[in-house]
Amino acid sequence: MELMVNGERRGVAPEWQDEALLWVLREHLALTGAKYGCGQGLCGACTVLLDGRPQRSCLLPVRSAQGRRITTIEGLAGPDGQLHPVQQAWLDERVPQCGYCQAGQILACAALLDQHPRPTDAQTTDALAGHLCRCGTQQRIRAAVKRASGQPGGEPS
């Protein structure tokens, strides 16, 4: 089995082919950006992009990802290493605290901007529904999304 992960074809050994995508990414392919949180698809820590759409990798059998484009946080930046606008805005707005949920939130926001280049606060809230974060940086996340989309209100807080 092969997967297309971050623009590269990656082989999956037979003993991993019955696992959830999260474990194949983390343990077999050494891409540890997606985190194990709840294991039930409720917290968002394991979010990756599957054909550009957010997907909880803890619930997705790896076989279901075959033939589809998988993007992890490790593959979001450009090939030259330039950060994705959401990643840069995350840093500019000082969003990260503990960081455990950040990869999933960043990927969800990148997908949001692909669908809605200038999202409303309500669209941002909807895109992040189910992404649990205890650090309380939701206002900075909104500012980062605005900054990444070029909207007013995305200045450092």
XYZ file of C-alpha atoms in Angstrom:
157
model
C 0.000 0.000 0.000
C 1.137 3.535 -0.738
C -0.079 6.836 0.624
C 0.426 10.324 -0.790
C 1.580 12.254 2.276
C 2.728 15.864 2.020
C 3.268 15.464 -1.717
C 5.392 12.304 -1.424
C 4.508 8.692 -2.039
C 5.100 6.761 1.171
C 4.943 2.999 1.496
C 2.943 1.394 4.285
C 4.197 -1.955 5.501
C 1.608 -4.763 5.594
C 1.565 -4.895 9.397
C 0.350 -1.261 9.497
C -2.432 -1.572 6.920
C -5.192 -2.287 9.443
C -4.338 0.660 11.687
C -5.862 4.122 11.965
C -4.161 6.761 9.840
C -2.985 8.568 12.995
C -0.842 5.633 14.094
C 0.574 5.052 10.629
C 1.570 8.711 10.401
C 3.054 8.897 13.887
C 4.588 5.491 14.447
C 5.320 4.134 10.965
C 6.108 7.338 9.026
C 7.517 9.379 11.974
C 5.216 12.360 11.300
C 4.305 13.296 14.861
C 2.488 16.593 14.262
C -0.940 14.958 14.505
C -1.490 14.150 18.174
C -3.460 11.472 19.962
C -6.045 13.206 22.100
C -9.313 11.457 22.771
C -9.192 8.623 20.235
C -12.855 9.269 19.439
C -12.651 12.127 16.937
C -13.955 14.659 19.436
C -10.944 16.817 20.320
C -9.320 17.637 16.953
C -5.717 17.045 18.037
C -5.289 14.375 15.343
C -6.638 16.490 12.467
C -4.979 16.197 9.070
C -6.165 17.365 5.670
C -7.507 14.678 3.371
C -7.884 16.049 -0.150
C -7.797 19.504 1.441
C -10.558 18.834 3.981
C -10.047 18.427 7.744
C -10.276 14.823 8.875
C -9.823 13.199 12.270
C -7.030 10.720 11.633
C -7.665 8.716 14.807
C -10.928 7.434 13.311
C -9.830 6.941 9.712
C -8.641 3.483 8.692
C -5.428 3.955 6.732
C -6.939 1.979 3.835
C -9.543 4.758 3.455
C -6.778 7.272 2.830
C -5.200 5.297 0.004
C -5.323 7.227 -3.273
C -6.075 10.510 -1.515
C -3.892 13.533 -0.722
C -2.895 13.648 2.955
C -1.440 16.851 4.383
C -0.042 16.954 7.880
C 1.277 19.995 9.712
C 4.761 18.932 8.594
C 3.700 19.399 4.958
C 1.753 22.646 5.231
C 4.690 24.980 4.668
C 5.873 25.568 1.119
C 8.591 23.431 -0.477
C 11.051 26.261 0.163
C 10.241 26.133 3.878
C 8.173 29.322 3.831
C 5.404 29.012 6.377
C 1.792 28.833 5.268
C 0.042 32.179 5.966
C -1.905 30.581 8.827
C 1.285 29.258 10.414
C 2.933 32.677 10.142
C -0.144 34.436 11.524
C -0.209 31.933 14.411
C 3.281 33.053 15.352
C 2.611 36.753 14.727
C -0.460 36.672 16.973
C 1.327 34.606 19.628
C -1.376 31.932 19.585
C 0.577 28.887 20.832
C 0.746 28.044 24.473
C 1.064 24.354 25.276
C 0.858 23.526 21.558
C -0.837 20.145 21.810
C -3.925 21.129 19.803
C -2.218 23.631 17.518
C -1.497 21.432 14.486
C -5.134 20.401 14.164
C -6.366 23.956 14.554
C -3.867 25.332 12.039
C -4.847 22.720 9.456
C -8.558 23.396 10.028
C -7.952 27.133 9.541
C -5.884 26.543 6.389
C -8.779 24.499 4.964
C -11.204 27.246 6.002
C -9.209 29.873 4.095
C -9.136 27.635 1.025
C -12.952 27.546 1.064
C -13.576 31.082 2.356
C -10.632 33.424 1.684
C -12.135 36.097 3.978
C -14.080 34.122 6.584
C -16.436 35.649 9.081
C -15.977 35.065 12.800
C -18.913 32.652 12.618
C -17.219 30.652 9.858
C -14.031 30.524 11.904
C -15.985 29.346 14.934
C -17.686 26.657 12.837
C -14.369 25.506 11.339
C -12.917 25.087 14.821
C -15.960 23.467 16.419
C -14.760 20.313 18.112
C -11.150 21.458 18.417
C -10.652 21.438 22.155
C -8.118 23.805 23.671
C -7.701 24.556 27.349
C -5.233 27.417 26.928
C -7.849 30.062 26.195
C -6.293 31.528 23.049
C -9.502 31.639 21.011
C -9.373 35.432 20.539
C -5.809 35.196 19.248
C -6.858 32.365 16.927
C -9.556 34.614 15.433
C -6.986 37.394 15.025
C -4.586 34.962 13.342
C -7.251 33.867 10.861
C -8.019 37.492 10.087
C -4.327 38.273 9.670
C -3.811 35.283 7.361
C -6.775 36.364 5.254
C -5.665 40.002 5.119
C -8.693 41.277 7.024
C -8.625 44.142 9.528
C -8.354 43.030 13.130
C -5.399 40.772 12.568
C -2.898 42.955 14.363
C -0.895 41.726 17.345
C -2.863 41.780 20.574
